[in-house]
mmCIF file of C-alpha atoms and ligand atoms in Angstrom:
data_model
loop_
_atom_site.group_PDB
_atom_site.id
_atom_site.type_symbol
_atom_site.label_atom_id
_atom_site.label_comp_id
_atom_site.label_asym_id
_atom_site.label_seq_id
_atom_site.Cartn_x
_atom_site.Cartn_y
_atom_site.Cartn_z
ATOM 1 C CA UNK A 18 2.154 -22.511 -3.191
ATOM 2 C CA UNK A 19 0.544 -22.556 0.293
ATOM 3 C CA UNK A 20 0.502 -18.508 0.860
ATOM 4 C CA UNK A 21 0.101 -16.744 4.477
ATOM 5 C CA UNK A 22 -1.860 -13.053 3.589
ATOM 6 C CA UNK A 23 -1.706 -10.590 6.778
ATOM 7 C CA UNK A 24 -4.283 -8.147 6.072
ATOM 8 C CA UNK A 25 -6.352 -9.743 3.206
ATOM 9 C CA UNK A 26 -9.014 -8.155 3.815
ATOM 10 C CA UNK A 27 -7.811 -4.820 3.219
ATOM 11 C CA UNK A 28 -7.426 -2.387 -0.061
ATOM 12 C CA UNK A 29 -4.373 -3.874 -1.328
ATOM 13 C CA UNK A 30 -4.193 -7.228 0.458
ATOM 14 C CA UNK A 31 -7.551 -8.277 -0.996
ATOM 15 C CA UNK A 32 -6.844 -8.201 -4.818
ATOM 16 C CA UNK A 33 -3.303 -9.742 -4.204
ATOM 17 C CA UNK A 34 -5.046 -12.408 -2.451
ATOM 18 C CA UNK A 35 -7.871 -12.807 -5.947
ATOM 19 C CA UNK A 36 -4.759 -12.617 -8.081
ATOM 20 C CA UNK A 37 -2.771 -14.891 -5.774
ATOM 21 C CA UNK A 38 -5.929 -17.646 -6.184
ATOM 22 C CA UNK A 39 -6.500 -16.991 -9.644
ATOM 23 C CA UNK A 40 -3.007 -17.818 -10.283
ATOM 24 C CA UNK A 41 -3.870 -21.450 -8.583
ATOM 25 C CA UNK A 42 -1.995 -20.910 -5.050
ATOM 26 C CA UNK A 43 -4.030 -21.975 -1.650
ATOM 27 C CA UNK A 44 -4.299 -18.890 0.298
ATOM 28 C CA UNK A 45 -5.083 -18.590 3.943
ATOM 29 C CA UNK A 46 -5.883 -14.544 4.914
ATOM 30 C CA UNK A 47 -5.094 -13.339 8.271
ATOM 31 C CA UNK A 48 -6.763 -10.105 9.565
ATOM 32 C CA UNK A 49 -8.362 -8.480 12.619
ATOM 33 C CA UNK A 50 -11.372 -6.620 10.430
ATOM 34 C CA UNK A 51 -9.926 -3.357 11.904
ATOM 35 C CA UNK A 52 -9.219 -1.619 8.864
ATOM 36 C CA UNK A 53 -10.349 -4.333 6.565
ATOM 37 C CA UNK A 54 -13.496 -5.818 5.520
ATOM 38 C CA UNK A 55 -15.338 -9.521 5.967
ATOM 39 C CA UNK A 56 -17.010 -9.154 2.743
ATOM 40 C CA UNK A 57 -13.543 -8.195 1.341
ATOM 41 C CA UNK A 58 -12.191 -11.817 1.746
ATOM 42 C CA UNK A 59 -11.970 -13.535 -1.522
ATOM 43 C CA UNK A 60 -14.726 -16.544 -1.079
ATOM 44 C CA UNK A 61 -12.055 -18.776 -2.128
ATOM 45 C CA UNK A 62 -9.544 -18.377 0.716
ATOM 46 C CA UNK A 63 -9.093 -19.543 3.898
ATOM 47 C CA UNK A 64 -10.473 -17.104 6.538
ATOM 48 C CA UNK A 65 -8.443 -16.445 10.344
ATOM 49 C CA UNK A 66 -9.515 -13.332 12.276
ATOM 50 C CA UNK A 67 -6.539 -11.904 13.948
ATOM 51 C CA UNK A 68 -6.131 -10.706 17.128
ATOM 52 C CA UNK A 69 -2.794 -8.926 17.509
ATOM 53 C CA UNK A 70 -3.995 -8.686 21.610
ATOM 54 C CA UNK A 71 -3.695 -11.893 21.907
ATOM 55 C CA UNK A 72 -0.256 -13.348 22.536
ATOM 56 C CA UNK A 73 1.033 -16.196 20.405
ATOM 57 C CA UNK A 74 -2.300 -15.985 18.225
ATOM 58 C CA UNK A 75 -0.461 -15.170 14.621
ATOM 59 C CA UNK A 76 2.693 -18.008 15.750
ATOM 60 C CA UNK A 77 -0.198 -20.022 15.949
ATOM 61 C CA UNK A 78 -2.058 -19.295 12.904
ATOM 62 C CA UNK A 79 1.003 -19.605 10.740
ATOM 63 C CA UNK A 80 2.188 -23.019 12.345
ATOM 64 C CA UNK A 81 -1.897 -24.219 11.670
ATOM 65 C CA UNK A 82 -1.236 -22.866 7.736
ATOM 66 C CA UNK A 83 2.164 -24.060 6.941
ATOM 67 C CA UNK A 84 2.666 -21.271 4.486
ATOM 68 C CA UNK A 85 5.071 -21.558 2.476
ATOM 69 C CA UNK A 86 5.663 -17.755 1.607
ATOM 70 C CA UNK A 87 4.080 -14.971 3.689
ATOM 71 C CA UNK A 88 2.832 -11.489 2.647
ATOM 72 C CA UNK A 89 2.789 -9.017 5.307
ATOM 73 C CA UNK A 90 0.468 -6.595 3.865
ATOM 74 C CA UNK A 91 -1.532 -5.693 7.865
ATOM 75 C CA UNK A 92 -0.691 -2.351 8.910
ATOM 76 C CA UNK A 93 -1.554 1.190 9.462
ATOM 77 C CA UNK A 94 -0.771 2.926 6.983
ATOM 78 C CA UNK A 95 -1.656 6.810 7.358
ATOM 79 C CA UNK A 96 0.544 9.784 7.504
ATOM 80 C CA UNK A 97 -1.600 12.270 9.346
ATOM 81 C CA UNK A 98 -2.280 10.085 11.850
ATOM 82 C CA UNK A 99 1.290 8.880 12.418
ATOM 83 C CA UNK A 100 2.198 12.489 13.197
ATOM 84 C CA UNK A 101 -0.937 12.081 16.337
ATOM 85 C CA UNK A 102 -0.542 8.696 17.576
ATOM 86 C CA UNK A 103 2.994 7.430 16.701
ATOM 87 C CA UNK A 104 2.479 4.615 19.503
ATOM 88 C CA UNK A 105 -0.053 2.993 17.351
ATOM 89 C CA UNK A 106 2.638 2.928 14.296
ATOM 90 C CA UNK A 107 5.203 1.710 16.558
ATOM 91 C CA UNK A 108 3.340 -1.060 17.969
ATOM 92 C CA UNK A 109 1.497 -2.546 15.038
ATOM 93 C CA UNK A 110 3.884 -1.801 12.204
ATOM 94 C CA UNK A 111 6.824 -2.758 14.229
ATOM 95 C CA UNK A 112 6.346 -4.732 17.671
ATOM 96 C CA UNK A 113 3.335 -6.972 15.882
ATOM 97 C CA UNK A 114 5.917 -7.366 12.924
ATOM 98 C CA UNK A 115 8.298 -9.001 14.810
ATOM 99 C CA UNK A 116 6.104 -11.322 16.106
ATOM 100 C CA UNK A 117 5.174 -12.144 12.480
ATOM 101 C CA UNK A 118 8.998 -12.324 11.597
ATOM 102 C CA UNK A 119 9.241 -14.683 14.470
ATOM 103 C CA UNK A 120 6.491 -17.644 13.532
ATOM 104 C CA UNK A 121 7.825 -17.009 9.934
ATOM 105 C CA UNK A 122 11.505 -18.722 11.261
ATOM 106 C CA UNK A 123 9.765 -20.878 13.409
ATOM 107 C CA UNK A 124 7.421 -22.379 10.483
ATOM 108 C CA UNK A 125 10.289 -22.605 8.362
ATOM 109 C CA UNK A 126 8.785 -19.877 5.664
ATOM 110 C CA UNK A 127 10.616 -19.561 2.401
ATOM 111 C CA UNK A 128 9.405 -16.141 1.086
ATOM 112 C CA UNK A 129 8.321 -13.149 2.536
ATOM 113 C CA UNK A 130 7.171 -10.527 0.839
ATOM 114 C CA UNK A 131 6.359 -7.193 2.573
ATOM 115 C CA UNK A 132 4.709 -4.506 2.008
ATOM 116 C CA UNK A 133 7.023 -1.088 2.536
ATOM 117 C CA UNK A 134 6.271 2.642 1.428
ATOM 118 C CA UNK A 135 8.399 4.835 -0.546
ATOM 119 C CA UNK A 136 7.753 7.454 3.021
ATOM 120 C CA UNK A 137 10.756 5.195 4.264
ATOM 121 C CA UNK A 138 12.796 8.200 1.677
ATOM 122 C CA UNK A 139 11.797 11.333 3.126
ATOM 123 C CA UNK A 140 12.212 13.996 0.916
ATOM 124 C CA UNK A 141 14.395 12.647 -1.639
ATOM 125 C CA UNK A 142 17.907 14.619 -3.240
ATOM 126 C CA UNK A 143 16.335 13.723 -6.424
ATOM 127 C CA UNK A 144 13.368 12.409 -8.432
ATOM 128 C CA UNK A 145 12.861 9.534 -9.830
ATOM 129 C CA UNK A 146 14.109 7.803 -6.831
ATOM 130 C CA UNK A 147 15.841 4.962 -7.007
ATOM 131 C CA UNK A 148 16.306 2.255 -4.042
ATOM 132 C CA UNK A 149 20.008 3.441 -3.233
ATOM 133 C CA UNK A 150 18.390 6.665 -2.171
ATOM 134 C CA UNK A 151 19.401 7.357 1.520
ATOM 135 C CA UNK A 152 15.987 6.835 3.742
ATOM 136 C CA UNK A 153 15.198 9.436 6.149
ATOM 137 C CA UNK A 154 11.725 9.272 7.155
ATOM 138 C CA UNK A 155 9.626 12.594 8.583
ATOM 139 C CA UNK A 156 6.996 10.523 9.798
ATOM 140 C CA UNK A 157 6.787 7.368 12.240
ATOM 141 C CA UNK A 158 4.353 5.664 9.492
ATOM 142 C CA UNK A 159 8.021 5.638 6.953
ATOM 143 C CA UNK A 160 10.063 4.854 10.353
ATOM 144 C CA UNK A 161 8.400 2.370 11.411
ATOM 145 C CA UNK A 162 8.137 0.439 7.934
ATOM 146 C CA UNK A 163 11.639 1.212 7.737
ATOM 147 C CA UNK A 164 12.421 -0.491 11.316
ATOM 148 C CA UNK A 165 10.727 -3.535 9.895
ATOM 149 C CA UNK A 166 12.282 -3.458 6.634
ATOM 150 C CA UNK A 167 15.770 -3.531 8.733
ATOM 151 C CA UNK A 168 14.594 -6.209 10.683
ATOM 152 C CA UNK A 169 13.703 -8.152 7.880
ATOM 153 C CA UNK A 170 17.317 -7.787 6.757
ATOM 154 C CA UNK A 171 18.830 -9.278 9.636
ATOM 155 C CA UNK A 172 16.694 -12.235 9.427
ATOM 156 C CA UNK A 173 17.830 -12.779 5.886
ATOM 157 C CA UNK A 174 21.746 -12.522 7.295
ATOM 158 C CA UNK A 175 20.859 -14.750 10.241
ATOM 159 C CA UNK A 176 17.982 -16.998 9.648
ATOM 160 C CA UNK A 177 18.351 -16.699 5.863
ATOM 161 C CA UNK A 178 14.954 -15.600 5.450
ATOM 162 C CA UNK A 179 14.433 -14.610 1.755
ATOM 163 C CA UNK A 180 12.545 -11.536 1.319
ATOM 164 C CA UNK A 181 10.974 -8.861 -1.102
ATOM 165 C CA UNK A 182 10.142 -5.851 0.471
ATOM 166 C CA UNK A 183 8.007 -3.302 -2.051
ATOM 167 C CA UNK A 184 8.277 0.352 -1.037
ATOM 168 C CA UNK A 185 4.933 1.119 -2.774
ATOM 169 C CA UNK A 186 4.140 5.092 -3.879
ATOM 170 C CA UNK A 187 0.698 5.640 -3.849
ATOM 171 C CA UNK A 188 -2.027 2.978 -4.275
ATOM 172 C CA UNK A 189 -4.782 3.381 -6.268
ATOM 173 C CA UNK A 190 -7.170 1.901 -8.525
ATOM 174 C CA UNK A 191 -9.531 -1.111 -8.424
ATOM 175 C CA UNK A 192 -9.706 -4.211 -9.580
ATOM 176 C CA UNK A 193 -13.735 -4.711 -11.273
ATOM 177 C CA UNK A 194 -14.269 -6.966 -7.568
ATOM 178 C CA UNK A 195 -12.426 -5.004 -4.946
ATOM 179 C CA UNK A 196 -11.360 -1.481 -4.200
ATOM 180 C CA UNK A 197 -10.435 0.941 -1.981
ATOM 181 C CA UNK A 198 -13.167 1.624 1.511
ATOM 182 C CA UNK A 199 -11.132 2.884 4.518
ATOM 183 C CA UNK A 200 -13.822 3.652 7.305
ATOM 184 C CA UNK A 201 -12.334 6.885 8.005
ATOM 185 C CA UNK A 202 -10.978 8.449 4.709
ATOM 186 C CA UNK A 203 -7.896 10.475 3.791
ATOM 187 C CA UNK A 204 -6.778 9.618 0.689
ATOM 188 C CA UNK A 205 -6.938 11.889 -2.235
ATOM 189 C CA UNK A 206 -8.442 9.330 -4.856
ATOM 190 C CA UNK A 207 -11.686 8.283 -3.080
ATOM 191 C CA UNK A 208 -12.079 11.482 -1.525
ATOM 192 C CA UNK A 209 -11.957 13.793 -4.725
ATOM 193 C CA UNK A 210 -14.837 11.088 -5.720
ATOM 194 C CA UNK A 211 -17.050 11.845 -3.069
ATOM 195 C CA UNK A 212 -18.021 15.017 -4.994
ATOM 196 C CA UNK A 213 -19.259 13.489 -8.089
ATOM 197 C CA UNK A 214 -20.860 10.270 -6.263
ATOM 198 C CA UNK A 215 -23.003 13.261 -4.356
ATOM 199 C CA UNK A 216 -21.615 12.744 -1.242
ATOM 200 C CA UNK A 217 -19.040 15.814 -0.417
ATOM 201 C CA UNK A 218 -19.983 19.210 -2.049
ATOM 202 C CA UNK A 219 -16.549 19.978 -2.500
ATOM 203 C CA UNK A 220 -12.741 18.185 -1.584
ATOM 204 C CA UNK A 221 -9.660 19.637 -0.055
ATOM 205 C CA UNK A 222 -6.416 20.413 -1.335
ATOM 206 C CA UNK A 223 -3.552 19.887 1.742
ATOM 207 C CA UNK A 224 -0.930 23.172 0.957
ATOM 208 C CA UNK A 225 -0.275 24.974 -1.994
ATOM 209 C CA UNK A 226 2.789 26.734 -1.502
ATOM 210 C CA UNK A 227 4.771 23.937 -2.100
ATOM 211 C CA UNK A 228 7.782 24.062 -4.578
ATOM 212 C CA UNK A 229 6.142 22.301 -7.059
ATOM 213 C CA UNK A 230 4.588 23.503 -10.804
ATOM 214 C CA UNK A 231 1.046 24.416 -8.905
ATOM 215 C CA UNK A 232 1.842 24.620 -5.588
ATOM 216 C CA UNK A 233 0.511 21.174 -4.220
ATOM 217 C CA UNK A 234 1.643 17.969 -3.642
ATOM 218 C CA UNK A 235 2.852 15.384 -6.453
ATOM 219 C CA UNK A 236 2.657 11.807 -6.201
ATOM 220 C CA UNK A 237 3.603 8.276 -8.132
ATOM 221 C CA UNK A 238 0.202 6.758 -8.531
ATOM 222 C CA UNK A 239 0.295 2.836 -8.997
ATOM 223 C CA UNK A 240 -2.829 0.642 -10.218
ATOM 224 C CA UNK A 241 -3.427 -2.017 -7.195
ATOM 225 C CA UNK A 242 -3.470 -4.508 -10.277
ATOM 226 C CA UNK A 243 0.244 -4.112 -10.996
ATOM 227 C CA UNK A 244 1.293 -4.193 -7.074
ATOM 228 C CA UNK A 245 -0.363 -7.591 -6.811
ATOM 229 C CA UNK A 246 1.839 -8.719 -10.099
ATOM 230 C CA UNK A 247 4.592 -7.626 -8.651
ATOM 231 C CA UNK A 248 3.847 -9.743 -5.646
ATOM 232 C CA UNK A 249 3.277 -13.141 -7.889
ATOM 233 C CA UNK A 250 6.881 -12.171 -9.236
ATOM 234 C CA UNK A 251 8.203 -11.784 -6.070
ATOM 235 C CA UNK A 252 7.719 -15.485 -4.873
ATOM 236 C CA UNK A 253 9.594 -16.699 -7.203
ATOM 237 C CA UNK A 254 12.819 -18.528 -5.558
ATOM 238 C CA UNK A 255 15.709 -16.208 -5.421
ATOM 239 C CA UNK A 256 14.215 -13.022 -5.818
ATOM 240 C CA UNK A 257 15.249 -10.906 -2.783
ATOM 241 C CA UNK A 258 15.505 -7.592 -2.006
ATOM 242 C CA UNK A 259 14.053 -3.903 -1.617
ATOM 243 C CA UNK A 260 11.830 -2.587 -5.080
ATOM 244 C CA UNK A 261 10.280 0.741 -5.620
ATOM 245 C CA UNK A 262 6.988 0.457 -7.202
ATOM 246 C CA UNK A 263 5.444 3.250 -9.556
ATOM 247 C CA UNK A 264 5.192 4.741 -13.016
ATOM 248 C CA UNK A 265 7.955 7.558 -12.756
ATOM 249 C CA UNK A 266 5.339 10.210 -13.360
ATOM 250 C CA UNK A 267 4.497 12.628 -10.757
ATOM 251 C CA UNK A 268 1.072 14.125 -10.725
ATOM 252 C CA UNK A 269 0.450 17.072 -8.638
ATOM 253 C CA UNK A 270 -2.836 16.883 -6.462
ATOM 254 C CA UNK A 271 -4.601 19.672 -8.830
ATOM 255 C CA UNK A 272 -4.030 17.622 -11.632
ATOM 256 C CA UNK A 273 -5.657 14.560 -9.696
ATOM 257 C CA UNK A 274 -8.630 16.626 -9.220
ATOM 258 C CA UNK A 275 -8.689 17.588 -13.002
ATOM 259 C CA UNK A 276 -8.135 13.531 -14.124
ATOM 260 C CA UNK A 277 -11.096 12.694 -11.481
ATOM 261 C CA UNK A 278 -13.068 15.595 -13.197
ATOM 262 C CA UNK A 279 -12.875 13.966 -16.800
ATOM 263 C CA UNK A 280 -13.448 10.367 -15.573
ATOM 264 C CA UNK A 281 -16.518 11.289 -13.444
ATOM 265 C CA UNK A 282 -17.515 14.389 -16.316
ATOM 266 C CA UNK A 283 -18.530 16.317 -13.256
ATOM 267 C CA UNK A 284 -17.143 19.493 -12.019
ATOM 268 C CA UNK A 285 -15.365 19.502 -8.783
ATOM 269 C CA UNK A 286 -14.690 22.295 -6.596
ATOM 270 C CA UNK A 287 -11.726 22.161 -4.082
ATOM 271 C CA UNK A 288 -10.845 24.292 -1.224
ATOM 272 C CA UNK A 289 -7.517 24.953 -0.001
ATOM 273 C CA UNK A 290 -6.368 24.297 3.368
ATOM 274 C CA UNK A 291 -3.124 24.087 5.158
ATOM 275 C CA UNK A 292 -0.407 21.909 4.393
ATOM 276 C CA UNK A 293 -0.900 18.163 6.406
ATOM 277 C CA UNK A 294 2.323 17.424 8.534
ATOM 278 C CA UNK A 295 4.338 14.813 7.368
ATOM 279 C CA UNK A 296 3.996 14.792 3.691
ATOM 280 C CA UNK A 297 7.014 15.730 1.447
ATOM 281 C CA UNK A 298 6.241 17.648 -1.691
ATOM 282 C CA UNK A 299 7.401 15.289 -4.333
ATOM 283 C CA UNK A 300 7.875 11.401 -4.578
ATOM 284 C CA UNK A 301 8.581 10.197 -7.872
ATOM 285 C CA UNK A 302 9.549 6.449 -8.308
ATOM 286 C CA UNK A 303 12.456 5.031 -10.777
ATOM 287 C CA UNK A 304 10.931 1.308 -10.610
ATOM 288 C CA UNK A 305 13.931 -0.192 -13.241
ATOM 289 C CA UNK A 306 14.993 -2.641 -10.673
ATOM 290 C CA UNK A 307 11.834 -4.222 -10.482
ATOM 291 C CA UNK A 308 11.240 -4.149 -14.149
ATOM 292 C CA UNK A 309 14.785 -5.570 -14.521
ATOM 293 C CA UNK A 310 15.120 -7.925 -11.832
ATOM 294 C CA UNK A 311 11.526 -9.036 -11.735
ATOM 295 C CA UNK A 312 10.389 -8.367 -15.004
ATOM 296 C CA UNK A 313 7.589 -6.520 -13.752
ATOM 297 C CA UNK A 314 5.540 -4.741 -16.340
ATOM 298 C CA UNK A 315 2.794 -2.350 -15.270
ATOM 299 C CA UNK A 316 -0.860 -2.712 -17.340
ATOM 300 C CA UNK A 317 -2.452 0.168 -16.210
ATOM 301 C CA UNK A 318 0.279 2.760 -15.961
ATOM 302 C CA UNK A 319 -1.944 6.001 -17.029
ATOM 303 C CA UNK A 320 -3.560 7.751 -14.004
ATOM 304 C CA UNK A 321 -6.640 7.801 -16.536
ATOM 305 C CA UNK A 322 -6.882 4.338 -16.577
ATOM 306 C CA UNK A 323 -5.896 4.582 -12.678
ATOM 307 C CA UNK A 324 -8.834 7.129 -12.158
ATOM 308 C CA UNK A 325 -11.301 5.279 -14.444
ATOM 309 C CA UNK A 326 -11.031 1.829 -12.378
ATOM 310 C CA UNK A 327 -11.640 3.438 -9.117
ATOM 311 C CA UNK A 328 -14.596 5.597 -9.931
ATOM 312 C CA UNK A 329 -16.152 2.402 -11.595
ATOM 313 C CA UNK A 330 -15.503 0.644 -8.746
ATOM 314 C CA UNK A 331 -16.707 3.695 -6.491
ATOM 315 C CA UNK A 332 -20.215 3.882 -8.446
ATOM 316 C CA UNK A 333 -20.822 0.303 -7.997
ATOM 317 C CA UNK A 334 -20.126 0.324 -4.371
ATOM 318 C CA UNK A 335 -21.116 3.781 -3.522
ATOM 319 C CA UNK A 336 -20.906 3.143 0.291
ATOM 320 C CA UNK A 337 -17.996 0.669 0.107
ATOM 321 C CA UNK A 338 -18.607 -2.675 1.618
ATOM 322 C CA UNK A 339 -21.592 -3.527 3.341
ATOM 323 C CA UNK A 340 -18.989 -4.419 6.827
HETATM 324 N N1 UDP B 429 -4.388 15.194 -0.149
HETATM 325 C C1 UDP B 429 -5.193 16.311 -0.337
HETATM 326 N N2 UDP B 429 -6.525 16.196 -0.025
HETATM 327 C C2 UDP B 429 -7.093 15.063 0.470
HETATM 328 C C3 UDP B 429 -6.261 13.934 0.660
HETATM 329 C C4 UDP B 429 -4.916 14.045 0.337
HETATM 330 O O1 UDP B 429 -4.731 17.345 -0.777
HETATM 331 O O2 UDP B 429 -8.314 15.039 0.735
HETATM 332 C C5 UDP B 429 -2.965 15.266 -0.542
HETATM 333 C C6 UDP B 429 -1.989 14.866 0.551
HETATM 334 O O3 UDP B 429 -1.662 15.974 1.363
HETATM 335 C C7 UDP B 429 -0.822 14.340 -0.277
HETATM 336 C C8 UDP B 429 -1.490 13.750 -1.528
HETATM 337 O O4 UDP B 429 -2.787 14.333 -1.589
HETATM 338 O O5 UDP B 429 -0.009 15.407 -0.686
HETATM 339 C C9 UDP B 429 -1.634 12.242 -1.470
HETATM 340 O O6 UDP B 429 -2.194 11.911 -0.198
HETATM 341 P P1 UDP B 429 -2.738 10.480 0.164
HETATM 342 O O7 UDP B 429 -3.256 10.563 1.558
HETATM 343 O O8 UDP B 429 -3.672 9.999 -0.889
HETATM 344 O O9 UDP B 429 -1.448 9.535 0.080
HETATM 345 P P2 UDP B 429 -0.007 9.634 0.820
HETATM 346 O O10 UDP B 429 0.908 10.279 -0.190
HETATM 347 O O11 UDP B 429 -0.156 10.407 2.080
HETATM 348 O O12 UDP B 429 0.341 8.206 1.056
#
C-alpha cells in the first residue's frame, strides 16, 4: 500500500514507518521537524517537511502522494503543558486535524488510522478500562484527541471514511534503530535514565499521596514495537473502530524507577515533588478488543523487556539524535 505518515519523524511515528517499509508498503512521511527528527526518517521513505502555517500545504502533499491509507501520528502530545498552553493543543491536535481529515476525503483515502490516548478517559470508574468506558478528559491534550476522534466519526457516517483510532497508554521502548528523544523531556522512562547515563544526579517523582499501593502514579506501559503492529493490523480492509492499547498491568512510578534500576544496575535516587496537574492516578488498559478484533498480540509485554530496549537504545544514542 501507498501509506501517508504525519509525524514520521517522531518517537512513535518513526518505527511504524521502519515496520510499515519492512513490511513492503511505499511510505511517504510528513512532518514539520518540530518535535521530530531529520535523522529520524527511515532512509527508505519518502521525505515532505510540513508546514502546518502554511495553508493548503498538507491538501497538497496528500493529493502529490496518493496515499492510500493515512496515519495521523503529528501532534503534541504532553500533559503538563496542555494544562499551560491549551491553544497550542487546540490548534494542532484539532484545527490542523481537520485539515488533514479534509485532503483525506478529497484524495479519496481508504484507511485512516489515528493515533488517540487513553487521557481521552479521565479518571476511569474502573481498571482495566475497556473502550465503552465513558471519556471525560481533565486535560485539553485528552480533549482535544477526543474532538478529533469525534470528528473522525462523522466522517466515517458521512464520507464513509474507514478508520482505526488507537487510544495508546503509555509509550515506551525502542526499537534497536529508533527511540524515544523529545528536545525538552518529561517523560518518566528517558528521564529516570538520565541518572545512570550520568546526566541527572537524581529524577523526580510527580505526587505521592495518591490512592495508589505507594502513593504515585501507575501507568500501562506499551513497547513502541507492538503499537506499530497494531498499526499494520489496522489497514487491513474493514477494520474500523476505537482500540485501547496496553498490557493490563499497572506499574506505579516507584516501581518504574526500581525496573530502570535493575536494567541500568545503577542506583537511582528520586526526589519527591508535587503532584503535576492533569494526570489521573491510575490508567490500566483491557486491550481484548484489539486482541480479538485485530488479532493483535504484544511481543514485548514485560516492562523489563520494555525498560531493557530503551536503555539500550539510550546508551547507544546518549544525546538522542544528532538534529
Ligand atoms: N512522572 C514522574 N517524573 C517524571 C516524569 C513523569 O513522576 O520525571 C510521572 C507522571 O506524573 C505520570 C507518570 O510518571 O504520573 C507517567 O508520566 P509520563 O509523562 O511518562 O506519561 P503520561 O502518563 O503523562 O502520558
Amino acid at each position: 500500500m501507498k501509506v501517508f505518515v504525519t509525524g514520521g519523524a517522531g518517537y512513535i511515528g518513526s518505527v511504524c514507518v521502519e515496520e510499515l517499509i519492512n513490511a513492503g508498503h511505499a511510505v511517504t512521511v510528513y512532518d514539520n521537524l518540530t518535535e521530530g527528527h531529520r535523522s529520524a526518517v527511515d532512509e527508505r521513505a519518502v521525505f515532505v517537511q510540513g508546514d502546518s502555517g502554511k495553508e493548503g500545504g498538507i491538501a497538497r502533499a496528500v493529493a502529490a502522494a496518493g496515499p492510500d491509507a493515512i496515519l495521523h501520528f503529528a501532534a503534541n502530545a504532553l500533559v503538563g503543558e496542555s494544562m499551560t498552553n491549551p491553544g497550542k493543543y487546540f490548534r494542532n491536535n484539532v484545527a490542523w486535524g481537520l485539515e488533514l481529515l479534509e485532503a483525506a476525503v478529497a484524495a479519496k483515502v481508504r484507511k485512516f488510522v489515528f493515533s488517540s490516548t487513553c487521557a481521552t478517559y479521565g479518571p476511569p470508574d474502573r481498571v482495566p478500562m475497556t473502550e465503552d468506558l465513558p471519556q471525560r478528559p481533565i486535560n485539553p491534550y485528552g480533549e482535544s484527541k477526543l474532538m478529533f476522534e469525534k470528528m473522525l466519526n462523522w466522517y466515517h457516517q458521512i464520507h464513509g471514511l474507514e478508520f482505526v483510532a488507537f487510544r495508546y497508554f503509555n509509550a515506551a521502548g525502542a526499537s534497536p534503530r529508533f527511540g524515544e528523544h523529545h528536545r525538552i523531556e518529561s517523560h518518566l522512562i528517558p528521564n529516570v535514565l538520565k541518572v545512570p547515563l550520568g546526566q541527572a544526579q537524581q529524577c523526580e517523582i510527580f505526587g505521592t499521596d495518591y490512592p495508589t499501593p505507594d502513593g504515585t502514579c501507575i501507568r500501562d506501559y506499551i513497547h513502541i514495537v507492538d503499537l506499530a503492529q497494531a498499526h499494520m493490523l489496522a489497514m487491513a480492509p474493514g477494520k474500523q473502530g476505537f482500540y485501547n492499547l496496553g498490557n493490563g498491568d499497572g506499574y506505579s512510578v516507584r516501581q518504574v524507577i526500581e525496573t530502570c534500576e535493575r536494567i541500568s544496575g545503577c542506583k537511582i535516587p528520586a526526589v519527591e515533588k508535587p503532584r503535576r496537574p492533569g494526570d489521573p492516578p491510575k490508567l490500566v488498559a483491557s486491550a481484548q478488543r484489539a486482541i480479538t478484533d485485530l488479532g493483535w498480540r504484544p511481543q514485548y509485554p514485560k516492562l523489563e523487556d520494555i525498560v531493557a530496549t530503551a536503555w539500550a537504545w539510550h546508551q547507544k544514542h546518549p544525546t538522542g539524535y544528532p538534529d
